[in-house]
Short mmCIF file of C-alpha atoms (C1' of nucleotides) in Angstrom, two decimals:
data_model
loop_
_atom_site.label_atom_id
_atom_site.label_comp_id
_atom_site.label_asym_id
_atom_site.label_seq_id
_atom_site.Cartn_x
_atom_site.Cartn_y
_atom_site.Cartn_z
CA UNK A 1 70.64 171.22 104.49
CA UNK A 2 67.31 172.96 102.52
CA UNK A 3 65.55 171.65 105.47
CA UNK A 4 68.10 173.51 108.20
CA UNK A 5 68.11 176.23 106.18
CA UNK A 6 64.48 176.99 105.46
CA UNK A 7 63.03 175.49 108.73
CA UNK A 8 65.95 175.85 111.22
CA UNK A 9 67.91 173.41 112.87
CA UNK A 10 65.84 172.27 115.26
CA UNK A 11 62.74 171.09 112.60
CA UNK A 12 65.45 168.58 111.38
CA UNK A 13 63.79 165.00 113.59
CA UNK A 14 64.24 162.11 111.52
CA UNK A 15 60.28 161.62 110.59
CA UNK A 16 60.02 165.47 109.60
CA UNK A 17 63.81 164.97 107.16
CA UNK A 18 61.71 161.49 106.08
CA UNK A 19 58.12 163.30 105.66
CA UNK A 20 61.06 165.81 103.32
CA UNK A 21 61.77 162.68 101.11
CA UNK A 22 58.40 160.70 101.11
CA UNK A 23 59.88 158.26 103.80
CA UNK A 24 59.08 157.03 107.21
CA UNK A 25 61.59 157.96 109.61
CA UNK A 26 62.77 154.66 110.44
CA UNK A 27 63.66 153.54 106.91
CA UNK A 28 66.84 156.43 107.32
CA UNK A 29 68.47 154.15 108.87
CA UNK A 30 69.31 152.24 106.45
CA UNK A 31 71.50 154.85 104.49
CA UNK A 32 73.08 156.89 107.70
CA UNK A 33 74.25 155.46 111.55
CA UNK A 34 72.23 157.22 113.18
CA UNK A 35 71.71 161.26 113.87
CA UNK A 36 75.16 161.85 114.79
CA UNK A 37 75.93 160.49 111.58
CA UNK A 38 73.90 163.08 110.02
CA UNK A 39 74.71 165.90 111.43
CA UNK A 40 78.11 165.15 111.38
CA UNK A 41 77.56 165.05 107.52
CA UNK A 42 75.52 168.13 107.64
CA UNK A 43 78.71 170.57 109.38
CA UNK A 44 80.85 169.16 107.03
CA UNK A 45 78.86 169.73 103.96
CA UNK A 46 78.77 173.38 105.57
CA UNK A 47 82.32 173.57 106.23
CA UNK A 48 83.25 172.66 102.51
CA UNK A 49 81.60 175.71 101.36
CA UNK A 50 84.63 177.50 103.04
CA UNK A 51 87.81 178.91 100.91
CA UNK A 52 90.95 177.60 101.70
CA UNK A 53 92.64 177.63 98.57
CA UNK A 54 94.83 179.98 99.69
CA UNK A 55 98.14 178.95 98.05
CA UNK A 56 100.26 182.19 96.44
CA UNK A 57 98.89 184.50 98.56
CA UNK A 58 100.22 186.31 100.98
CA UNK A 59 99.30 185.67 104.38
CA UNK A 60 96.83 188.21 104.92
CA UNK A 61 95.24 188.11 102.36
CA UNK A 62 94.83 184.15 102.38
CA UNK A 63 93.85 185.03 105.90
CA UNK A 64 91.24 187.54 105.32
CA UNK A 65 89.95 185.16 102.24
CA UNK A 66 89.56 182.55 104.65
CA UNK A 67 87.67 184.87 106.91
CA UNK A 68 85.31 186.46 104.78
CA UNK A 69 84.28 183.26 103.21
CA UNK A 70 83.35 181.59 106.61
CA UNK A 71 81.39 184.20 107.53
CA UNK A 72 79.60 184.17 104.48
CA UNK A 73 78.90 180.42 104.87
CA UNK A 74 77.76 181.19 108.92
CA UNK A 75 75.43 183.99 107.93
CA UNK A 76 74.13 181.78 104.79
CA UNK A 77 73.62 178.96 107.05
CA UNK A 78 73.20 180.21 110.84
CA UNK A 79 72.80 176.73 112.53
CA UNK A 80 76.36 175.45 110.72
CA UNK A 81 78.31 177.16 114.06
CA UNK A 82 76.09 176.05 116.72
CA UNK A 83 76.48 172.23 115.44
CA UNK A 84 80.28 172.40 115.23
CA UNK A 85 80.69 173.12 118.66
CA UNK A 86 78.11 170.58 119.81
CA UNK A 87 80.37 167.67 118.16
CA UNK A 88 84.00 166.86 118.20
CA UNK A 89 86.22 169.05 115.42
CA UNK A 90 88.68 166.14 115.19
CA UNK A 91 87.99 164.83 111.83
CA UNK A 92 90.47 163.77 108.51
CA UNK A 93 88.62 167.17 106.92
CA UNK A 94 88.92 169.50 109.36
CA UNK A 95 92.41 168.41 110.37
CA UNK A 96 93.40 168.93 106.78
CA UNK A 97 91.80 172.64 106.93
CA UNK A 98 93.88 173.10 110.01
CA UNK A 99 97.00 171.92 108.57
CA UNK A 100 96.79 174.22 105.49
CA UNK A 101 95.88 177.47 107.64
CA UNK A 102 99.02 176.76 110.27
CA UNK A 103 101.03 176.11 107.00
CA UNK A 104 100.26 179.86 105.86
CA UNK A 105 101.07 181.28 108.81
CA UNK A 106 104.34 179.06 109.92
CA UNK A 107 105.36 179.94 106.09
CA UNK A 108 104.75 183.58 106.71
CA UNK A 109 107.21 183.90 109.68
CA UNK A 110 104.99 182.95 112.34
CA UNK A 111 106.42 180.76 115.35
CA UNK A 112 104.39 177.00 115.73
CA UNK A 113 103.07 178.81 119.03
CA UNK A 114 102.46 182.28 117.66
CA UNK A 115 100.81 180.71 114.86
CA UNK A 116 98.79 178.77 117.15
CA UNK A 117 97.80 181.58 118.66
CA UNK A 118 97.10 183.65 115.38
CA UNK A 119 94.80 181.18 114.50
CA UNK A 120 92.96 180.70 117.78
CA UNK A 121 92.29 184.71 118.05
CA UNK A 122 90.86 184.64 113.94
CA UNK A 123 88.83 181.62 114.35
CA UNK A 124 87.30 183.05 117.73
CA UNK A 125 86.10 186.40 115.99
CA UNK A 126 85.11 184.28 112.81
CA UNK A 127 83.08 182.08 114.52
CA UNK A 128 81.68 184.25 117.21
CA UNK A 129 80.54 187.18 114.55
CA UNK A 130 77.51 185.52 113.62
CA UNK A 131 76.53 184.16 116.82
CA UNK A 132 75.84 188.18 117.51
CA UNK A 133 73.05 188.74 115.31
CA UNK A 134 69.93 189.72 117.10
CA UNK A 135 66.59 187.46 117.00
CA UNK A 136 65.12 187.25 113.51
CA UNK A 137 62.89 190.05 113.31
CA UNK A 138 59.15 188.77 112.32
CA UNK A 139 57.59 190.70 109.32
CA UNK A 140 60.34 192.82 108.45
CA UNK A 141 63.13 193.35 105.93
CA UNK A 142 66.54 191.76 106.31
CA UNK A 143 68.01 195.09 106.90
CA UNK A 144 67.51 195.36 110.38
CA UNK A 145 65.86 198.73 110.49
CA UNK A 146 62.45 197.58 111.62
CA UNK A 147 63.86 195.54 114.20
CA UNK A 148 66.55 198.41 115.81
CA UNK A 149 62.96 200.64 115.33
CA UNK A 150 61.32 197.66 117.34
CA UNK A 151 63.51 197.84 120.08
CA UNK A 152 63.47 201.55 120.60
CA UNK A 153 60.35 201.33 121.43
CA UNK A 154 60.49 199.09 123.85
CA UNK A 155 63.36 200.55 125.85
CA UNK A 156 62.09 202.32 128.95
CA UNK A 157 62.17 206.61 128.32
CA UNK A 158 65.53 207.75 129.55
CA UNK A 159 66.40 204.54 131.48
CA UNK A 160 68.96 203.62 128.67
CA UNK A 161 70.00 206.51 127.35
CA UNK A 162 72.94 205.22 125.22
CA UNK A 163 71.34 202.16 124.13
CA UNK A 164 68.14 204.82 122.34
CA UNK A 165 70.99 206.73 120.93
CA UNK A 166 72.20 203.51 119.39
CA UNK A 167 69.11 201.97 118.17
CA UNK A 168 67.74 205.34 116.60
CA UNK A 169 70.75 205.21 114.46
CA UNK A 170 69.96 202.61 113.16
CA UNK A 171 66.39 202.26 112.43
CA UNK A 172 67.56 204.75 109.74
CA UNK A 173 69.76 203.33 107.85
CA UNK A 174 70.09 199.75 107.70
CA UNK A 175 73.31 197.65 109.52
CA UNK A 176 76.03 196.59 107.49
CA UNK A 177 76.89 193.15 108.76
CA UNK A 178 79.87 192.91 106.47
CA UNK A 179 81.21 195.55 106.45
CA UNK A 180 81.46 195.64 110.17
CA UNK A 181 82.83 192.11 109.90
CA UNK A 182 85.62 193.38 107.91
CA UNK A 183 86.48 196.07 110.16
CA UNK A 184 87.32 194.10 113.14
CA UNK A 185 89.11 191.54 110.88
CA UNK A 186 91.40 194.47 109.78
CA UNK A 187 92.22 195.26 113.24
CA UNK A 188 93.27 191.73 114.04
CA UNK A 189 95.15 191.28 111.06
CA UNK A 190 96.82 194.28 111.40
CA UNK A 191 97.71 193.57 114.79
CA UNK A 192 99.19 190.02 114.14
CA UNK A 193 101.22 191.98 111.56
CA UNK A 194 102.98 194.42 113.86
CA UNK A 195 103.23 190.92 116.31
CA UNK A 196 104.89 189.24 113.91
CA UNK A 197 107.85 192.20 113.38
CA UNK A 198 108.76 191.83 117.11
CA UNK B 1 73.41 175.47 137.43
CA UNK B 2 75.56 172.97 139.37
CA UNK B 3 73.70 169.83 137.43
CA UNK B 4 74.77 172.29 134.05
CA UNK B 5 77.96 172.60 135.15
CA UNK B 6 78.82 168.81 136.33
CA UNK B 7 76.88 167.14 134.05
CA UNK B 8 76.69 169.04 130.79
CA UNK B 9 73.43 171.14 129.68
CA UNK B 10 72.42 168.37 127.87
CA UNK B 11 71.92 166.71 131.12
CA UNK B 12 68.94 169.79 132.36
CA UNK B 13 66.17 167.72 131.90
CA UNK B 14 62.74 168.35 134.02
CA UNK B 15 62.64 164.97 135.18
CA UNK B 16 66.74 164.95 136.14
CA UNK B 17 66.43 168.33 137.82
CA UNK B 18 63.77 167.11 140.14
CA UNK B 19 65.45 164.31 140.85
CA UNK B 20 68.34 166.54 142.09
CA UNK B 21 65.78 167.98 143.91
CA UNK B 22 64.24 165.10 145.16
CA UNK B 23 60.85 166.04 143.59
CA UNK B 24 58.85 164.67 140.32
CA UNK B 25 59.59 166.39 137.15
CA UNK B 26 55.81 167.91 137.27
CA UNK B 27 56.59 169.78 140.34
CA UNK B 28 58.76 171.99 139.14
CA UNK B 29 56.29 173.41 137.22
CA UNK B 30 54.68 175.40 140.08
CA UNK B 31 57.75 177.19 140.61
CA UNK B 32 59.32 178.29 136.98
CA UNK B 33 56.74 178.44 133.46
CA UNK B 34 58.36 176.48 132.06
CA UNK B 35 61.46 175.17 130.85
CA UNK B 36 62.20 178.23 128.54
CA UNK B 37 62.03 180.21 132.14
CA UNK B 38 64.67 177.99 133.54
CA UNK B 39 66.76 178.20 130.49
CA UNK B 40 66.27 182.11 130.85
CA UNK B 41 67.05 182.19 134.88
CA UNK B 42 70.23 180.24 134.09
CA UNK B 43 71.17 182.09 131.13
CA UNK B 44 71.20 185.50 133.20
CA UNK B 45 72.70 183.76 136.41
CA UNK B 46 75.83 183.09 134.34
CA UNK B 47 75.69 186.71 132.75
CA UNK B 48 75.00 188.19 135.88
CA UNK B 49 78.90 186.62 137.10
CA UNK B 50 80.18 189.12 134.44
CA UNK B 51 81.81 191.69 135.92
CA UNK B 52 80.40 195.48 134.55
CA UNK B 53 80.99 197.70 137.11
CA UNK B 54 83.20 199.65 134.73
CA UNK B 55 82.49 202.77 136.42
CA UNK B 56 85.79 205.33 136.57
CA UNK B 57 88.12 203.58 134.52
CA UNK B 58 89.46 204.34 131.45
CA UNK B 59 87.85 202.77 128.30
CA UNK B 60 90.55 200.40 127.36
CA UNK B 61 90.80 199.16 130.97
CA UNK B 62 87.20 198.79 131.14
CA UNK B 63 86.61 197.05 128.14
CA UNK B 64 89.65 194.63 129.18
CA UNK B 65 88.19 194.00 132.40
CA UNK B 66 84.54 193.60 130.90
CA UNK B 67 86.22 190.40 128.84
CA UNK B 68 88.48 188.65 130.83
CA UNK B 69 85.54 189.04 133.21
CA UNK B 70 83.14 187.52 130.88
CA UNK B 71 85.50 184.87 129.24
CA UNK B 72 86.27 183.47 133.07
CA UNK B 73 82.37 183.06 132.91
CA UNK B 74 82.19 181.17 129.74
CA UNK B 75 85.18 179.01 130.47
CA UNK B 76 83.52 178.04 134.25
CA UNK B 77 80.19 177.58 132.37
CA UNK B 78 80.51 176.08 128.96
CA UNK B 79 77.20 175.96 128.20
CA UNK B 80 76.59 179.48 128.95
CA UNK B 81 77.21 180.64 125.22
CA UNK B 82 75.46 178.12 124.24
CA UNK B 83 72.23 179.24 125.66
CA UNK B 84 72.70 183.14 124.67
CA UNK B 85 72.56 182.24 120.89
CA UNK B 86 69.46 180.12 121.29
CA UNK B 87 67.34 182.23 122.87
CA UNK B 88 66.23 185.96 123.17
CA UNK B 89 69.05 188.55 124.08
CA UNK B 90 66.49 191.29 124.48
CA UNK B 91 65.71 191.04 128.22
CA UNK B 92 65.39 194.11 130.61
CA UNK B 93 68.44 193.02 132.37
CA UNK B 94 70.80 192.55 129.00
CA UNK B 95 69.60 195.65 128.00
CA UNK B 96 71.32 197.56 131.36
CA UNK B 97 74.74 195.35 130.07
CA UNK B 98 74.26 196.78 126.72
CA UNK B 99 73.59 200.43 127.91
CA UNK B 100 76.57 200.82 130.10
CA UNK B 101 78.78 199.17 127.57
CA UNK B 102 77.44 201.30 124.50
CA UNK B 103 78.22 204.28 127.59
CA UNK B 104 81.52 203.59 128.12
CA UNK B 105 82.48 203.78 124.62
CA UNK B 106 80.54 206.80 123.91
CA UNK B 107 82.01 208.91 126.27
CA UNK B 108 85.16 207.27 125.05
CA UNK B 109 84.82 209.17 122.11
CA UNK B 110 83.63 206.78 119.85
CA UNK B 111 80.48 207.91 117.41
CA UNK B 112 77.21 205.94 118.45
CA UNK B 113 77.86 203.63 114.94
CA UNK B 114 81.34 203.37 115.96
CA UNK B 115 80.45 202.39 119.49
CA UNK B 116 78.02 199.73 118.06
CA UNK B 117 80.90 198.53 115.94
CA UNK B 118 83.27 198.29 118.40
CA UNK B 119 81.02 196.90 120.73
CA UNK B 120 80.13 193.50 117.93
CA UNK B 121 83.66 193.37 117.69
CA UNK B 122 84.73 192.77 120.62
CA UNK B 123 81.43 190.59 122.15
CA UNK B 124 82.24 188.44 118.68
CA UNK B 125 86.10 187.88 119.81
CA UNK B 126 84.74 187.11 123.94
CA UNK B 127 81.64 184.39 122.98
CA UNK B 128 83.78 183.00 119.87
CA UNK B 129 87.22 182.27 122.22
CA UNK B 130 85.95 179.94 124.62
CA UNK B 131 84.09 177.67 122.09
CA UNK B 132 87.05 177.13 120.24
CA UNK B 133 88.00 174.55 122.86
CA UNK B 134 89.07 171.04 121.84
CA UNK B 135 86.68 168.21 123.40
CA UNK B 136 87.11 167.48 126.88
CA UNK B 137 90.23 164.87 127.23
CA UNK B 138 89.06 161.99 128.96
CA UNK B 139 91.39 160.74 131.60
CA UNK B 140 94.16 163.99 131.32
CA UNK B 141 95.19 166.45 133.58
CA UNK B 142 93.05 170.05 132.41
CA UNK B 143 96.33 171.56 130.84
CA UNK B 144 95.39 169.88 127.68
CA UNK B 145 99.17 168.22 126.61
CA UNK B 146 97.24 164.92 127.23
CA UNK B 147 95.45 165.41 124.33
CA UNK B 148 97.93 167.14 122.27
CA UNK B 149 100.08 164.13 122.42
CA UNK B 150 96.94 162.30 121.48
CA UNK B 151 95.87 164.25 118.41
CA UNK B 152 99.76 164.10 117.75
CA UNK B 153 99.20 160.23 117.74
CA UNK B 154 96.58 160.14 115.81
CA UNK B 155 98.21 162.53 112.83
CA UNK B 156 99.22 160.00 109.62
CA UNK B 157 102.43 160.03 109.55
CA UNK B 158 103.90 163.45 107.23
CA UNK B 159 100.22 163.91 106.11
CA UNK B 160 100.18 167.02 108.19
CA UNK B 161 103.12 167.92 109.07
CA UNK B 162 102.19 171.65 110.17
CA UNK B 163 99.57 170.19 112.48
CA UNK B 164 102.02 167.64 113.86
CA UNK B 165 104.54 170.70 114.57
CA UNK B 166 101.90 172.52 116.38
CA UNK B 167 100.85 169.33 118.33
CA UNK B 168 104.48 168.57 119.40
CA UNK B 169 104.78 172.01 120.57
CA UNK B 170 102.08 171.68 123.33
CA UNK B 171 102.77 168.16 123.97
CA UNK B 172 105.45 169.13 125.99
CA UNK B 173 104.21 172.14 127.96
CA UNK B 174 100.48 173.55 128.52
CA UNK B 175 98.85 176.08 126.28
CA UNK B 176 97.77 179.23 128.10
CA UNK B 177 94.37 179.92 127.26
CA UNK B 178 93.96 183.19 129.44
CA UNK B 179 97.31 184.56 127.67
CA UNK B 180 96.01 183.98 124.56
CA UNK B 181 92.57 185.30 124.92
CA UNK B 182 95.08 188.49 126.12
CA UNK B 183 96.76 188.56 123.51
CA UNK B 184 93.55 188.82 120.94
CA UNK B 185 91.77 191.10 123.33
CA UNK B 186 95.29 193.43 123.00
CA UNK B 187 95.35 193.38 119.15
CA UNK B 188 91.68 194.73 119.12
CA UNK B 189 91.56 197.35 121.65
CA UNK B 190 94.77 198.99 120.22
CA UNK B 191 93.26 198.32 116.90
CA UNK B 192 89.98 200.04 118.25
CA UNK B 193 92.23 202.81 120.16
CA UNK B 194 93.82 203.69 116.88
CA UNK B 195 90.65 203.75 114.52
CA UNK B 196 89.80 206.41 117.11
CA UNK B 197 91.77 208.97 116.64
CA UNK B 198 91.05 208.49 112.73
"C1'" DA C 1 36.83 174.84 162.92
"C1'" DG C 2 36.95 175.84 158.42
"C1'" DC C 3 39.00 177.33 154.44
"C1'" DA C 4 42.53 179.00 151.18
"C1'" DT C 5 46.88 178.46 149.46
"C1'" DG C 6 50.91 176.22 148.06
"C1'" DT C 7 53.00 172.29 146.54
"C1'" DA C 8 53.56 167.48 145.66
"C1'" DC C 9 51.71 163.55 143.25
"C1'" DT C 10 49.98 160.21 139.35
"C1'" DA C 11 48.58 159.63 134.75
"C1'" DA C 12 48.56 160.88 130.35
"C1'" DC C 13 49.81 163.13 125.71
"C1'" DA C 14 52.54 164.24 121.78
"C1'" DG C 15 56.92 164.47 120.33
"C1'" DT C 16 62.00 162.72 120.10
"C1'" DG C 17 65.90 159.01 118.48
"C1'" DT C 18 66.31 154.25 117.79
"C1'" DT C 19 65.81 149.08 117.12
"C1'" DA C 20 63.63 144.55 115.84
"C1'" DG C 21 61.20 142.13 112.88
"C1'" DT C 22 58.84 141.88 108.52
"C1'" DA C 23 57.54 142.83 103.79
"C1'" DT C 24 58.55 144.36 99.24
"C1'" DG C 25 60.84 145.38 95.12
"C1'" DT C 26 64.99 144.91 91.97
"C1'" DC C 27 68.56 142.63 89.75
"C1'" DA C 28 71.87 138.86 88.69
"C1'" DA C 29 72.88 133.82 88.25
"C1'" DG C 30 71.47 129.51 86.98
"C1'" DC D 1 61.87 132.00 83.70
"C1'" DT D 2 62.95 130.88 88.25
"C1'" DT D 3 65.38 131.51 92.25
"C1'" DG D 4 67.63 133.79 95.59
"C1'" DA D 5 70.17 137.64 97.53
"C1'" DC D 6 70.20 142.22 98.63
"C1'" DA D 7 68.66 146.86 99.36
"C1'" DT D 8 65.28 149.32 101.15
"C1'" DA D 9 60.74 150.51 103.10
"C1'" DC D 10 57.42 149.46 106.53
"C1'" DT D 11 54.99 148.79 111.30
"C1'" DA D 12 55.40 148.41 116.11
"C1'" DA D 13 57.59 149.23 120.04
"C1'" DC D 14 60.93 151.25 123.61
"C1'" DA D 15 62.80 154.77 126.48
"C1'" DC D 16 63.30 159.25 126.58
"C1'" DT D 17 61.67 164.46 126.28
"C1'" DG D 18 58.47 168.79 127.86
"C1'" DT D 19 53.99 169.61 129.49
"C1'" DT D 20 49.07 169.55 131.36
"C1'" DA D 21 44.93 167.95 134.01
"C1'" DG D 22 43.23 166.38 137.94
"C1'" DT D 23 43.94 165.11 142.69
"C1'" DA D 24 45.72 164.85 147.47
"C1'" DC D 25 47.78 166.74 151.34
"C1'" DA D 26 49.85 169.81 154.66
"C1'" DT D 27 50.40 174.41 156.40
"C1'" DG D 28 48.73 178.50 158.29
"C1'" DC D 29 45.29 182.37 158.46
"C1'" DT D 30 40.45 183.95 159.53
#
DNA sequence: AGCATGTACTAACAGTGTTAGTATGTCAAG
DNA sequence: CTTGACATACTAACACTGTTAGTACATGCT
């Protein structure tokens, strides 16, 4: 996981994780099955870093919990939502995460299939929020402003006109990723809400 | 793009494309840079199925039209979404998508942050729905009950029993994926449609 | 006729995951 | 203290991957 974080996910090779712990590649073998194995290990060491101890809340706000605490652990670690959907989800641990978010819902009023539902439209925002985060920029802050200033001035005079308008607003003031996050899971929760009265 | 599509994108290799192709892998080398260019080509040849000729309509209808448009691409091409996180989004011809999106929104009324807000939202509910799909069933028809019978089957028995009541439910009849990516894509543009008028 | 251009080829390189076979250290039983 | 079993590390190799250098050939223009 230090190694995925710091170096990205594609620096993690078997001899570079072994150069990591003074080992030759090979000799890995002996402690995992093989790659898979590992990366199997790795999303679900990333996945356990999410809240679901959402009992004696209401929905929404066990819902938003949930929410806000994957994203945190996507943005923390930006390779965890690639790997997921590179490998099969149907495991003991994420059938028991499953179970206890359809539980809230199906408790809260929810149908099985509107709950289905609820859950598929959440987890697709969720896990497609961070996916939409622009290149890393190179020698800049985290803030985004050098990068939005970056591509201003490389969009053609005039040719995008609302594009400019967008990225000189914010090479100001820096983008709050969160925040924004938090709008658009207010607008889906509220919606489900007024779905759920009919 | 038909070896992507028929045999997954892990199946793009230089030396399996050219054998599609009836030419050595080196060949192919006087015709793209390399394989980043092919990944690139590909990349915009599924982006470029997306419809964004938005021109006239109302900004609810366009926006609509912009997803379904773009999730019927995602859901033909599975790997499409794939390849947009793991490379560059700044291209020339992304940055025309972006403009007359950003456009459409302005005019709407929405403020240029607002715009970019509403924009994230929504591209983070359209790439996030379609990789929310279950692994491929192996010998089942494509409405996916096959498999809910088989996750069903493979649930310990009262373990989960709100995950068993959601797998029963589509056991019997098919799960609409294009309603439900409706249904989500409703809750945000009314959400968005309200947040405008304050 | 000669030459330039485009395109295919073979061979090779460094890197990937993985396995077989071998050596080494540690620790428990006799 | 010796012996043996076991865990673990090693080297060497295999079949892949993307990529480049150098070469051959065929087409078509001057």
């Amino acid at each position: 996981m230090e190694l995925a974080d710091e170096a990205g996910i594609e620096s993690v090779t078997m001899r570079e994780l072994g150069r990591r712990l003074g080992v030759k590649a090979a000799s890995l073998y002996n402690h995992i099955a093989g790659k898979d194995d590992l990366l199997d290990g790795l999303m679900n060491l990333a996945l356990s870093g999410i809240d679901i101890a959402l009992d004696g809340l209401d929905w929404k706000d066990a819902m938003r919990r949930r929410a806000v605490s994957a994203r945190e652990v996507f943005a923390r670690h930006p390779w965890a939502a690639g790997l997921i959907d590179s490998r099969d989800r149907r495991g003991r641990e994420s059938l028991a995460y499953v179970d206890r978010v359809l539980g809230v819902l199906i408790r809260a009023g929810f149908s099985t299939a509107d709950a289905a539902n609820a859950f598929l439209v959440l987890d697709s925002y969720i896990y497609g929020f961070e996916r939409q985060r622009p290149a890393a920029p190179e020698g800049n802050g985290t803030d985004g402003t050098g990068e939005a200033r970056e591509i201003l001035a490389a969009i053609p005079e005039g040719e995008y006109p609302f594009a400019a308008r967008v990225a000189a607003e914010f090479s100001g003031k820096p983008f709050d990723r969160e925040a924004a996050f938090e709008f658009g899971l207010g607008l889906i929760l509220d919606g489900l809400e007024r779905s759920l009265g009919h």
